[in-house]
Amino acid sequence: MKFLGIIVVVITGALLVYTTGDFPSWSDPASPASTHVSPHYIEKGMHETAAPNIVTAVLADYRGFDTLFETTVVFCAGVVCFFLLRIPGRSPFTECQYRHKATGITVRVKHDRKMSGSFGEFERIDTLWTPHDLIIQTACRILIPFIQLFALYVIAHGHHSPGGGFQGGVILGASIILLAISHDLRTALDRLGEKAHAILCSVGVLVYAGTGAVCMVLGFNFLDYGALARILHVDPVMARSHGILVVEVGVGLAVMAALIWIYSNVSSRGNYDEGL
Amino acid sequence: MSEIISSVVAHYNYWIYIALMMIGLYAVIGKKNLIKKIIGVNIFQTAIILFYVSIGAKKGATIPIIHHGPGGGHHETTASVIEASQYMNPLPHVLMLTAIVVAVATLGVALALAIKVYNQYGTLEEDEILSRIRVR
């Protein structure tokens, strides 16, 4: 099997190497990819959408349908992870370990699933618990708000600088995942619960599709943001810029929620109890 | 000889992507562990992303963000005419931007499936899983 694999791989590689002679050279300005539709985007994009970042303009406006369905794919991935792994309350009773903070004594308690959580002088700990590193916890606690602030900047400033909904959403999701790694999964779920993941993920896609539907209601094509000019009282070109921003917010919400949803399902094997 | 070298230098981005793609393809075909196969698929994906992004490059061009003046409004350009040759091709960047995020999401689905397989058969080795399916 390995020998056969090597033969297949080498034949495929040889065929691809054989075809490279017909490809345009590296960074050739006259290559086919740069001659048909991309000059129009670069030269006219700014005048048609008022977004200096052409990547964002193409992403959310010219290729809006593509991005809508890419967002739907991310949403579907989150839903699929949920349906594959989530175990809804298998037994009403669960065994948890609690640690007395002052003395470090661990007690094992069997109780109702609903009352899990830290209370008083006792904190809930994982089965394979090791003392949390104070430096890591403190550094992450200080860093996370700034990471989230930067993520919001990346989403909101996506027109003018490198950024946009996908990147900002991933950074937002990563900040919550960092909280889950540096503390534990339950801490992160206390901040942003399971229902919030599902709702935010759906709301993100809904904001995107809803923007398109509003354009349709106003008598334009689906995702033709020029229609928003009547609601926002700006000229149609600026309306496109604002429409891109609304859509990017939707993408950011969907991507953030989907990533946290996937992480909390995969890392806890679906019982949302003990993460990594 | 010098022609061959200049041809290789002019096409080296394709050589790198082919090398990465061969590594990924071999991992998918040759490895028996499902996690290693998933890693192989991801290396394959990285090769395609590199291929697309390298297509978008132009000699002497900058990133595809139109420079706007410091004094003027946010949405007015300093140069009235924008030359397409000054800016890189934005289209491959757009395609790969979404592809990267979708790749992460589908990686999550792949890992979820791997967890389900592990719960069912107690192993992630392909041949052991097949033998356990046949026994049943």
mmCIF file of C-alpha atoms in Angstrom:
data_model
loop_
_atom_site.group_PDB
_atom_site.id
_atom_site.type_symbol
_atom_site.label_atom_id
_atom_site.label_comp_id
_atom_site.label_asym_id
_atom_site.label_seq_id
_atom_site.Cartn_x
_atom_site.Cartn_y
_atom_site.Cartn_z
ATOM 1 C CA MET A 1 0.000 0.000 0.000
ATOM 2 C CA LYS A 2 2.795 2.389 0.869
ATOM 3 C CA PHE A 3 4.699 1.503 -2.302
ATOM 4 C CA LEU A 4 1.549 1.987 -4.392
ATOM 5 C CA GLY A 5 0.976 5.302 -2.649
ATOM 6 C CA ILE A 6 4.464 6.518 -3.461
ATOM 7 C CA ILE A 7 3.980 5.562 -7.136
ATOM 8 C CA VAL A 8 0.649 7.433 -7.343
ATOM 9 C CA VAL A 9 2.115 10.478 -5.615
ATOM 10 C CA VAL A 10 5.199 10.559 -7.840
ATOM 11 C CA ILE A 11 3.126 10.189 -11.022
ATOM 12 C CA THR A 12 0.805 12.998 -9.924
ATOM 13 C CA GLY A 13 3.771 15.200 -9.033
ATOM 14 C CA ALA A 14 5.498 14.457 -12.329
ATOM 15 C CA LEU A 15 2.365 15.370 -14.301
ATOM 16 C CA LEU A 16 2.032 18.632 -12.384
ATOM 17 C CA VAL A 17 5.723 19.468 -12.849
ATOM 18 C CA TYR A 18 5.339 18.725 -16.576
ATOM 19 C CA THR A 19 2.547 21.299 -16.841
ATOM 20 C CA THR A 20 4.376 24.085 -14.970
ATOM 21 C CA GLY A 21 6.138 25.072 -18.220
ATOM 22 C CA ASP A 22 2.821 26.331 -19.596
ATOM 23 C CA PHE A 23 2.029 28.390 -16.504
ATOM 24 C CA PRO A 24 2.883 32.114 -16.377
ATOM 25 C CA SER A 25 6.097 32.974 -14.563
ATOM 26 C CA TRP A 26 6.121 33.988 -10.916
ATOM 27 C CA SER A 27 4.770 37.543 -10.379
ATOM 28 C CA ASP A 28 4.118 38.169 -14.059
ATOM 29 C CA PRO A 29 1.830 41.247 -14.371
ATOM 30 C CA ALA A 30 0.461 39.957 -17.705
ATOM 31 C CA SER A 31 -0.586 36.533 -16.376
ATOM 32 C CA PRO A 32 -4.127 35.399 -17.297
ATOM 33 C CA ALA A 33 -5.276 35.660 -13.677
ATOM 34 C CA SER A 34 -4.416 39.368 -13.590
ATOM 35 C CA THR A 35 -5.793 40.427 -16.964
ATOM 36 C CA HIS A 36 -9.506 39.652 -17.132
ATOM 37 C CA VAL A 37 -11.645 40.723 -14.182
ATOM 38 C CA SER A 38 -9.093 41.860 -11.600
ATOM 39 C CA PRO A 39 -8.089 45.140 -13.367
ATOM 40 C CA HIS A 40 -11.745 46.160 -13.222
ATOM 41 C CA TYR A 41 -11.853 45.465 -9.473
ATOM 42 C CA ILE A 42 -8.675 47.467 -8.852
ATOM 43 C CA GLU A 43 -9.478 50.447 -11.085
ATOM 44 C CA LYS A 44 -13.230 50.754 -10.499
ATOM 45 C CA GLY A 45 -13.665 49.136 -7.084
ATOM 46 C CA MET A 46 -12.997 52.310 -5.149
ATOM 47 C CA HIS A 47 -15.458 54.368 -7.230
ATOM 48 C CA GLU A 48 -18.180 51.719 -7.168
ATOM 49 C CA THR A 49 -18.069 50.653 -3.518
ATOM 50 C CA ALA A 50 -16.137 53.408 -1.648
ATOM 51 C CA ALA A 51 -14.082 50.724 0.113
ATOM 52 C CA PRO A 52 -10.318 51.298 -0.244
ATOM 53 C CA ASN A 53 -9.555 47.701 0.682
ATOM 54 C CA ILE A 54 -10.373 45.973 -2.600
ATOM 55 C CA VAL A 55 -10.218 42.529 -1.006
ATOM 56 C CA THR A 56 -13.099 43.456 1.292
ATOM 57 C CA ALA A 57 -15.016 45.068 -1.574
ATOM 58 C CA VAL A 58 -14.695 41.945 -3.733
ATOM 59 C CA LEU A 59 -15.410 39.652 -0.776
ATOM 60 C CA ALA A 60 -18.618 41.272 0.401
ATOM 61 C CA ASP A 61 -19.939 43.033 -2.680
ATOM 62 C CA TYR A 62 -18.809 41.670 -6.050
ATOM 63 C CA ARG A 63 -18.651 38.096 -4.803
ATOM 64 C CA GLY A 64 -21.327 38.453 -2.121
ATOM 65 C CA PHE A 65 -23.074 35.201 -2.999
ATOM 66 C CA ASP A 66 -19.834 33.251 -2.655
ATOM 67 C CA THR A 67 -19.183 34.704 0.789
ATOM 68 C CA LEU A 68 -22.789 34.147 1.883
ATOM 69 C CA PHE A 69 -22.490 30.447 1.175
ATOM 70 C CA GLU A 70 -18.977 30.211 2.651
ATOM 71 C CA THR A 71 -20.480 31.620 5.855
ATOM 72 C CA THR A 72 -23.248 29.053 5.574
ATOM 73 C CA VAL A 73 -20.603 26.320 5.262
ATOM 74 C CA VAL A 74 -18.964 27.526 8.498
ATOM 75 C CA PHE A 75 -22.398 27.577 10.163
ATOM 76 C CA CYS A 76 -23.114 24.070 8.907
ATOM 77 C CA ALA A 77 -19.754 22.841 10.241
ATOM 78 C CA GLY A 78 -20.675 24.153 13.694
ATOM 79 C CA VAL A 79 -24.098 22.508 13.542
ATOM 80 C CA VAL A 80 -22.597 19.224 12.317
ATOM 81 C CA CYS A 81 -20.097 19.129 15.221
ATOM 82 C CA PHE A 82 -22.979 19.782 17.609
ATOM 83 C CA PHE A 83 -25.167 17.018 16.209
ATOM 84 C CA LEU A 84 -22.309 14.511 15.963
ATOM 85 C CA LEU A 85 -20.909 14.931 19.447
ATOM 86 C CA ARG A 86 -23.313 16.584 21.845
ATOM 87 C CA ILE A 87 -24.706 14.235 24.474
ATOM 88 C CA PRO A 88 -27.728 15.896 26.079
ATOM 89 C CA GLY A 89 -27.750 15.058 29.801
ATOM 90 C CA ARG A 90 -27.193 11.311 29.633
ATOM 91 C CA SER A 91 -27.708 10.709 33.352
ATOM 92 C CA PRO A 92 -29.248 13.230 35.741
ATOM 93 C CA PHE A 93 -26.589 12.502 38.355
ATOM 94 C CA THR A 94 -22.936 13.203 37.870
ATOM 95 C CA GLU A 95 -19.805 12.765 39.891
ATOM 96 C CA CYS A 96 -17.712 15.891 40.321
ATOM 97 C CA GLN A 97 -14.574 16.774 42.196
ATOM 98 C CA TYR A 98 -14.406 19.856 44.351
ATOM 99 C CA ARG A 99 -11.308 21.339 45.858
ATOM 100 C CA HIS A 100 -11.227 23.360 49.044
ATOM 101 C CA LYS A 101 -9.267 26.449 48.065
ATOM 102 C CA ALA A 102 -7.563 27.104 51.396
ATOM 103 C CA THR A 103 -6.446 23.590 52.302
ATOM 104 C CA GLY A 104 -6.299 21.935 48.882
ATOM 105 C CA ILE A 105 -8.413 18.955 50.021
ATOM 106 C CA THR A 106 -10.339 17.336 47.188
ATOM 107 C CA VAL A 107 -13.786 15.860 47.719
ATOM 108 C CA ARG A 108 -15.762 13.743 45.306
ATOM 109 C CA VAL A 109 -19.470 14.571 45.255
ATOM 110 C CA LYS A 110 -22.260 12.855 43.398
ATOM 111 C CA HIS A 111 -25.045 15.298 42.783
ATOM 112 C CA ASP A 112 -27.575 16.727 40.382
ATOM 113 C CA ARG A 113 -26.121 17.786 37.058
ATOM 114 C CA LYS A 114 -27.700 21.210 37.317
ATOM 115 C CA MET A 115 -25.859 22.391 40.431
ATOM 116 C CA SER A 116 -22.351 21.987 39.037
ATOM 117 C CA GLY A 117 -20.174 25.048 39.423
ATOM 118 C CA SER A 118 -17.971 26.677 41.991
ATOM 119 C CA PHE A 119 -19.493 27.963 45.190
ATOM 120 C CA GLY A 120 -18.102 29.450 48.380
ATOM 121 C CA GLU A 121 -14.707 28.141 49.364
ATOM 122 C CA PHE A 122 -14.939 25.156 47.027
ATOM 123 C CA GLU A 123 -14.068 25.208 43.339
ATOM 124 C CA ARG A 124 -15.053 22.602 40.772
ATOM 125 C CA ILE A 125 -12.016 20.868 39.233
ATOM 126 C CA ASP A 126 -11.425 18.460 36.346
ATOM 127 C CA THR A 127 -10.698 14.774 36.879
ATOM 128 C CA LEU A 128 -7.097 15.088 35.752
ATOM 129 C CA TRP A 129 -6.540 18.348 37.534
ATOM 130 C CA THR A 130 -3.183 20.044 37.925
ATOM 131 C CA PRO A 131 -2.711 23.373 39.716
ATOM 132 C CA HIS A 132 -3.248 26.257 37.311
ATOM 133 C CA ASP A 133 -0.211 28.367 36.625
ATOM 134 C CA LEU A 134 -0.771 31.814 38.111
ATOM 135 C CA ILE A 135 1.404 33.535 35.496
ATOM 136 C CA ILE A 136 -0.505 32.031 32.583
ATOM 137 C CA GLN A 137 -3.902 32.805 34.108
ATOM 138 C CA THR A 138 -2.992 36.400 34.935
ATOM 139 C CA ALA A 139 -1.350 37.067 31.565
ATOM 140 C CA CYS A 140 -4.343 35.657 29.691
ATOM 141 C CA ARG A 141 -6.801 37.616 31.834
ATOM 142 C CA ILE A 142 -4.979 40.843 30.969
ATOM 143 C CA LEU A 143 -4.517 39.957 27.294
ATOM 144 C CA ILE A 144 -8.014 38.740 26.409
ATOM 145 C CA PRO A 145 -9.811 42.149 26.510
ATOM 146 C CA PHE A 146 -7.163 43.655 24.242
ATOM 147 C CA ILE A 147 -7.384 40.728 21.844
ATOM 148 C CA GLN A 148 -11.149 41.222 21.675
ATOM 149 C CA LEU A 149 -10.770 44.957 21.181
ATOM 150 C CA PHE A 150 -8.332 44.316 18.350
ATOM 151 C CA ALA A 151 -10.785 41.852 16.827
ATOM 152 C CA LEU A 152 -13.541 44.480 16.836
ATOM 153 C CA TYR A 153 -11.124 46.925 15.196
ATOM 154 C CA VAL A 154 -10.262 44.349 12.526
ATOM 155 C CA ILE A 155 -13.974 43.838 11.748
ATOM 156 C CA ALA A 156 -14.969 47.500 11.814
ATOM 157 C CA HIS A 157 -11.885 48.793 9.974
ATOM 158 C CA GLY A 158 -11.969 46.101 7.315
ATOM 159 C CA HIS A 159 -12.696 48.658 4.579
ATOM 160 C CA HIS A 160 -9.527 50.654 5.127
ATOM 161 C CA SER A 161 -6.914 48.207 6.344
ATOM 162 C CA PRO A 162 -6.287 44.479 6.075
ATOM 163 C CA GLY A 163 -9.145 42.806 7.891
ATOM 164 C CA GLY A 164 -12.788 41.964 7.698
ATOM 165 C CA GLY A 165 -15.394 39.679 9.137
ATOM 166 C CA PHE A 166 -13.575 36.396 8.728
ATOM 167 C CA GLN A 167 -10.316 37.528 10.305
ATOM 168 C CA GLY A 168 -11.976 39.478 13.122
ATOM 169 C CA GLY A 169 -14.350 36.605 13.836
ATOM 170 C CA VAL A 170 -11.469 34.170 14.088
ATOM 171 C CA ILE A 171 -9.596 36.481 16.498
ATOM 172 C CA LEU A 172 -12.724 36.883 18.651
ATOM 173 C CA GLY A 173 -13.219 33.141 18.718
ATOM 174 C CA ALA A 174 -9.548 32.582 19.548
ATOM 175 C CA SER A 175 -9.787 34.949 22.533
ATOM 176 C CA ILE A 176 -12.614 32.873 24.054
ATOM 177 C CA ILE A 177 -10.745 29.650 23.268
ATOM 178 C CA LEU A 178 -7.684 31.121 25.004
ATOM 179 C CA LEU A 179 -9.858 31.668 28.078
ATOM 180 C CA ALA A 180 -11.001 28.043 27.886
ATOM 181 C CA ILE A 181 -7.411 26.793 27.597
ATOM 182 C CA SER A 182 -5.862 29.001 30.272
ATOM 183 C CA HIS A 183 -8.649 28.476 32.837
ATOM 184 C CA ASP A 184 -11.013 25.652 31.986
ATOM 185 C CA LEU A 185 -13.898 25.034 29.624
ATOM 186 C CA ARG A 186 -16.564 25.763 32.248
ATOM 187 C CA THR A 187 -15.177 29.272 32.833
ATOM 188 C CA ALA A 188 -15.491 30.015 29.124
ATOM 189 C CA LEU A 189 -18.979 28.510 28.988
ATOM 190 C CA ASP A 190 -20.057 30.667 31.927
ATOM 191 C CA ARG A 191 -19.121 33.740 29.890
ATOM 192 C CA LEU A 192 -20.610 32.549 26.603
ATOM 193 C CA GLY A 193 -22.992 29.647 27.030
ATOM 194 C CA GLU A 194 -23.980 26.884 24.694
ATOM 195 C CA LYS A 195 -27.223 28.557 23.667
ATOM 196 C CA ALA A 196 -25.321 31.754 22.883
ATOM 197 C CA HIS A 197 -23.077 29.830 20.462
ATOM 198 C CA ALA A 198 -26.058 28.497 18.538
ATOM 199 C CA ILE A 199 -27.956 31.785 18.571
ATOM 200 C CA LEU A 200 -24.981 33.948 17.585
ATOM 201 C CA CYS A 201 -24.014 31.546 14.799
ATOM 202 C CA SER A 202 -27.515 31.643 13.338
ATOM 203 C CA VAL A 203 -27.861 35.397 13.849
ATOM 204 C CA GLY A 204 -24.617 35.972 11.922
ATOM 205 C CA VAL A 205 -25.876 34.122 8.864
ATOM 206 C CA LEU A 206 -29.282 35.766 9.293
ATOM 207 C CA VAL A 207 -27.743 39.259 9.314
ATOM 208 C CA TYR A 208 -25.964 38.480 6.055
ATOM 209 C CA ALA A 209 -28.956 36.923 4.318
ATOM 210 C CA GLY A 210 -31.267 39.515 5.861
ATOM 211 C CA THR A 211 -29.234 42.361 4.351
ATOM 212 C CA GLY A 212 -29.698 40.727 0.976
ATOM 213 C CA ALA A 213 -33.407 40.274 1.604
ATOM 214 C CA VAL A 214 -33.816 43.951 2.612
ATOM 215 C CA CYS A 215 -32.262 44.928 -0.722
ATOM 216 C CA MET A 216 -34.775 42.675 -2.465
ATOM 217 C CA VAL A 217 -37.692 44.196 -0.533
ATOM 218 C CA LEU A 218 -36.562 47.640 -1.711
ATOM 219 C CA GLY A 219 -36.848 46.497 -5.317
ATOM 220 C CA PHE A 220 -33.210 45.749 -6.118
ATOM 221 C CA ASN A 221 -31.373 42.486 -6.650
ATOM 222 C CA PHE A 222 -30.427 40.216 -3.758
ATOM 223 C CA LEU A 223 -27.304 41.615 -2.002
ATOM 224 C CA ASP A 224 -27.322 44.776 -4.144
ATOM 225 C CA TYR A 225 -26.372 47.168 -1.329
ATOM 226 C CA GLY A 226 -27.113 50.234 -3.444
ATOM 227 C CA ALA A 227 -30.717 49.758 -2.306
ATOM 228 C CA LEU A 228 -29.755 50.670 1.268
ATOM 229 C CA ALA A 229 -29.238 54.286 0.141
ATOM 230 C CA ARG A 230 -32.939 54.959 0.724
ATOM 231 C CA ILE A 231 -32.831 53.735 4.328
ATOM 232 C CA LEU A 232 -29.459 55.236 5.279
ATOM 233 C CA HIS A 233 -29.965 58.545 3.396
ATOM 234 C CA VAL A 234 -26.564 58.459 1.679
ATOM 235 C CA ASP A 235 -25.586 58.195 -1.958
ATOM 236 C CA PRO A 236 -25.662 54.661 -3.453
ATOM 237 C CA VAL A 237 -21.846 54.330 -3.478
ATOM 238 C CA MET A 238 -21.560 55.052 0.246
ATOM 239 C CA ALA A 239 -24.517 52.752 0.848
ATOM 240 C CA ARG A 240 -22.441 49.940 -0.634
ATOM 241 C CA SER A 241 -19.674 50.707 1.851
ATOM 242 C CA HIS A 242 -22.131 50.579 4.754
ATOM 243 C CA GLY A 243 -23.728 47.431 3.382
ATOM 244 C CA ILE A 244 -20.312 45.764 3.324
ATOM 245 C CA LEU A 245 -19.825 46.711 6.991
ATOM 246 C CA VAL A 246 -23.190 45.211 8.034
ATOM 247 C CA VAL A 247 -22.421 42.022 6.173
ATOM 248 C CA GLU A 248 -18.936 41.802 7.697
ATOM 249 C CA VAL A 249 -20.421 42.068 11.192
ATOM 250 C CA GLY A 250 -22.701 39.157 10.339
ATOM 251 C CA VAL A 251 -19.774 37.111 9.030
ATOM 252 C CA GLY A 252 -17.729 37.927 12.143
ATOM 253 C CA LEU A 253 -20.523 36.795 14.494
ATOM 254 C CA ALA A 254 -21.090 33.568 12.591
ATOM 255 C CA VAL A 255 -17.391 32.670 12.380
ATOM 256 C CA MET A 256 -16.721 33.494 16.051
ATOM 257 C CA ALA A 257 -19.662 31.461 17.335
ATOM 258 C CA ALA A 258 -18.945 28.550 14.993
ATOM 259 C CA LEU A 259 -15.305 28.294 16.088
ATOM 260 C CA ILE A 260 -16.157 28.349 19.816
ATOM 261 C CA TRP A 261 -18.995 25.901 19.223
ATOM 262 C CA ILE A 262 -16.698 23.485 17.393
ATOM 263 C CA TYR A 263 -13.973 23.873 20.018
ATOM 264 C CA SER A 264 -16.209 23.232 23.017
ATOM 265 C CA ASN A 265 -17.814 20.194 21.370
ATOM 266 C CA VAL A 266 -14.575 18.623 20.132
ATOM 267 C CA SER A 267 -12.467 19.335 23.233
ATOM 268 C CA SER A 268 -15.057 18.014 25.704
ATOM 269 C CA ARG A 269 -16.270 15.141 23.463
ATOM 270 C CA GLY A 270 -19.731 16.611 23.571
ATOM 271 C CA ASN A 271 -20.523 16.556 27.284
ATOM 272 C CA TYR A 272 -19.503 20.192 27.889
ATOM 273 C CA ASP A 273 -18.072 19.186 31.224
ATOM 274 C CA GLU A 274 -14.327 18.939 31.097
ATOM 275 C CA GLY A 275 -12.347 20.469 28.290
ATOM 276 C CA LEU A 276 -8.695 20.083 27.412
ATOM 277 C CA MET B 1 21.432 24.683 -18.965
ATOM 278 C CA SER B 2 20.943 28.345 -18.102
ATOM 279 C CA GLU B 3 17.540 28.192 -19.809
ATOM 280 C CA ILE B 4 16.476 25.354 -17.535
ATOM 281 C CA ILE B 5 17.673 27.247 -14.458
ATOM 282 C CA SER B 6 15.866 30.424 -15.469
ATOM 283 C CA SER B 7 12.716 28.412 -16.173
ATOM 284 C CA VAL B 8 12.937 26.791 -12.712
ATOM 285 C CA VAL B 9 13.501 30.168 -11.049
ATOM 286 C CA ALA B 10 10.547 31.696 -12.914
ATOM 287 C CA HIS B 11 8.267 28.858 -11.809
ATOM 288 C CA TYR B 12 9.562 28.076 -8.337
ATOM 289 C CA ASN B 13 6.243 28.886 -6.665
ATOM 290 C CA TYR B 14 4.673 25.989 -8.595
ATOM 291 C CA TRP B 15 7.494 23.663 -7.544
ATOM 292 C CA ILE B 16 6.902 24.456 -3.871
ATOM 293 C CA TYR B 17 3.163 23.898 -4.135
ATOM 294 C CA ILE B 18 3.697 20.614 -5.982
ATOM 295 C CA ALA B 19 6.112 19.425 -3.273
ATOM 296 C CA LEU B 20 3.629 20.311 -0.513
ATOM 297 C CA MET B 21 0.806 18.676 -2.436
ATOM 298 C CA MET B 22 2.782 15.455 -2.876
ATOM 299 C CA ILE B 23 3.470 15.339 0.882
ATOM 300 C CA GLY B 24 -0.232 15.814 1.624
ATOM 301 C CA LEU B 25 -1.353 13.265 -0.964
ATOM 302 C CA TYR B 26 1.115 10.695 0.335
ATOM 303 C CA ALA B 27 -0.123 11.209 3.905
ATOM 304 C CA VAL B 28 -3.701 10.630 2.751
ATOM 305 C CA ILE B 29 -2.856 7.470 0.783
ATOM 306 C CA GLY B 30 0.026 5.922 2.710
ATOM 307 C CA LYS B 31 -0.729 6.580 6.384
ATOM 308 C CA LYS B 32 -3.099 4.334 8.297
ATOM 309 C CA ASN B 33 -3.879 6.620 11.225
ATOM 310 C CA LEU B 34 -6.973 8.746 10.661
ATOM 311 C CA ILE B 35 -5.501 11.799 12.422
ATOM 312 C CA LYS B 36 -2.449 11.615 10.148
ATOM 313 C CA LYS B 37 -4.792 11.460 7.165
ATOM 314 C CA ILE B 38 -6.576 14.583 8.409
ATOM 315 C CA ILE B 39 -3.212 16.331 8.749
ATOM 316 C CA GLY B 40 -2.420 15.210 5.197
ATOM 317 C CA VAL B 41 -5.641 16.735 3.884
ATOM 318 C CA ASN B 42 -4.718 19.985 5.632
ATOM 319 C CA ILE B 43 -1.232 20.025 4.089
ATOM 320 C CA PHE B 44 -2.886 19.447 0.700
ATOM 321 C CA GLN B 45 -5.179 22.393 1.379
ATOM 322 C CA THR B 46 -2.209 24.570 2.328
ATOM 323 C CA ALA B 47 -0.583 23.706 -0.996
ATOM 324 C CA ILE B 48 -3.672 24.863 -2.906
ATOM 325 C CA ILE B 49 -3.821 28.064 -0.846
ATOM 326 C CA LEU B 50 -0.152 28.757 -1.598
ATOM 327 C CA PHE B 51 -0.798 28.116 -5.295
ATOM 328 C CA TYR B 52 -3.666 30.602 -5.429
ATOM 329 C CA VAL B 53 -1.914 33.314 -3.441
ATOM 330 C CA SER B 54 1.251 33.014 -5.545
ATOM 331 C CA ILE B 55 -0.865 33.509 -8.700
ATOM 332 C CA GLY B 56 -2.011 36.875 -7.351
ATOM 333 C CA ALA B 57 1.497 38.321 -7.057
ATOM 334 C CA LYS B 58 2.699 41.007 -9.452
ATOM 335 C CA LYS B 59 6.199 42.370 -9.804
ATOM 336 C CA GLY B 60 6.597 45.791 -8.179
ATOM 337 C CA ALA B 61 3.001 45.858 -6.935
ATOM 338 C CA THR B 62 1.746 46.540 -3.436
ATOM 339 C CA ILE B 63 -1.124 45.106 -1.400
ATOM 340 C CA PRO B 64 -4.579 45.707 -2.929
ATOM 341 C CA ILE B 65 -5.594 48.582 -0.657
ATOM 342 C CA ILE B 66 -5.995 51.892 -2.473
ATOM 343 C CA HIS B 67 -3.884 54.536 -0.819
ATOM 344 C CA HIS B 68 -5.995 57.484 0.273
ATOM 345 C CA GLY B 69 -4.698 60.907 1.123
ATOM 346 C CA PRO B 70 -3.901 62.085 4.668
ATOM 347 C CA GLY B 71 -5.783 65.405 4.457
ATOM 348 C CA GLY B 72 -8.740 64.478 2.289
ATOM 349 C CA GLY B 73 -11.782 62.519 3.200
ATOM 350 C CA HIS B 74 -11.608 58.824 3.879
ATOM 351 C CA HIS B 75 -13.025 57.888 0.566
ATOM 352 C CA GLU B 76 -11.084 60.069 -1.873
ATOM 353 C CA THR B 77 -7.926 58.874 -3.525
ATOM 354 C CA THR B 78 -4.861 61.037 -3.991
ATOM 355 C CA ALA B 79 -4.218 59.722 -7.480
ATOM 356 C CA SER B 80 -7.240 60.238 -9.707
ATOM 357 C CA VAL B 81 -6.307 57.328 -11.978
ATOM 358 C CA ILE B 82 -5.558 53.960 -10.407
ATOM 359 C CA GLU B 83 -3.188 51.753 -12.372
ATOM 360 C CA ALA B 84 -4.043 48.051 -12.166
ATOM 361 C CA SER B 85 -0.339 47.188 -12.363
ATOM 362 C CA GLN B 86 0.358 49.004 -9.066
ATOM 363 C CA TYR B 87 -1.787 46.662 -6.978
ATOM 364 C CA MET B 88 -1.744 42.922 -6.579
ATOM 365 C CA ASN B 89 -4.582 40.803 -7.882
ATOM 366 C CA PRO B 90 -7.205 40.824 -5.087
ATOM 367 C CA LEU B 91 -9.242 37.895 -6.388
ATOM 368 C CA PRO B 92 -7.031 34.981 -5.194
ATOM 369 C CA HIS B 93 -6.733 36.677 -1.796
ATOM 370 C CA VAL B 94 -10.521 36.811 -1.492
ATOM 371 C CA LEU B 95 -10.947 33.175 -2.494
ATOM 372 C CA MET B 96 -8.281 31.944 -0.085
ATOM 373 C CA LEU B 97 -9.429 34.192 2.779
ATOM 374 C CA THR B 98 -12.726 32.324 2.901
ATOM 375 C CA ALA B 99 -11.067 28.980 2.131
ATOM 376 C CA ILE B 100 -8.796 29.210 5.188
ATOM 377 C CA VAL B 101 -11.686 29.766 7.597
ATOM 378 C CA VAL B 102 -13.750 27.047 5.935
ATOM 379 C CA ALA B 103 -10.703 24.755 6.194
ATOM 380 C CA VAL B 104 -10.605 25.280 9.967
ATOM 381 C CA ALA B 105 -14.343 24.616 10.262
ATOM 382 C CA THR B 106 -14.168 21.439 8.184
ATOM 383 C CA LEU B 107 -11.138 20.340 10.223
ATOM 384 C CA GLY B 108 -13.420 20.559 13.266
ATOM 385 C CA VAL B 109 -15.959 18.317 11.524
ATOM 386 C CA ALA B 110 -13.208 15.840 10.615
ATOM 387 C CA LEU B 111 -12.019 15.722 14.233
ATOM 388 C CA ALA B 112 -15.595 15.240 15.447
ATOM 389 C CA LEU B 113 -15.966 12.275 13.088
ATOM 390 C CA ALA B 114 -12.627 10.893 14.328
ATOM 391 C CA ILE B 115 -13.905 11.121 17.919
ATOM 392 C CA LYS B 116 -17.068 9.248 16.930
ATOM 393 C CA VAL B 117 -14.982 6.543 15.216
ATOM 394 C CA TYR B 118 -12.768 6.267 18.291
ATOM 395 C CA ASN B 119 -15.788 5.925 20.592
ATOM 396 C CA GLN B 120 -17.194 3.197 18.368
ATOM 397 C CA TYR B 121 -14.094 1.106 17.701
ATOM 398 C CA GLY B 122 -11.565 2.169 20.331
ATOM 399 C CA THR B 123 -8.856 2.897 17.796
ATOM 400 C CA LEU B 124 -7.949 5.298 14.994
ATOM 401 C CA GLU B 125 -5.838 2.855 12.969
ATOM 402 C CA GLU B 126 -7.547 2.126 9.684
ATOM 403 C CA ASP B 127 -6.643 -1.575 9.414
ATOM 404 C CA GLU B 128 -7.746 -2.305 12.985
ATOM 405 C CA ILE B 129 -11.066 -0.538 12.365
ATOM 406 C CA LEU B 130 -11.593 -2.623 9.198
ATOM 407 C CA SER B 131 -10.828 -5.880 11.012
ATOM 408 C CA ARG B 132 -13.278 -4.955 13.778
ATOM 409 C CA ILE B 133 -15.973 -4.184 11.230
ATOM 410 C CA ARG B 134 -15.444 -7.606 9.598
ATOM 411 C CA VAL B 135 -15.641 -9.454 12.922
ATOM 412 C CA ARG B 136 -19.100 -8.103 13.650
#
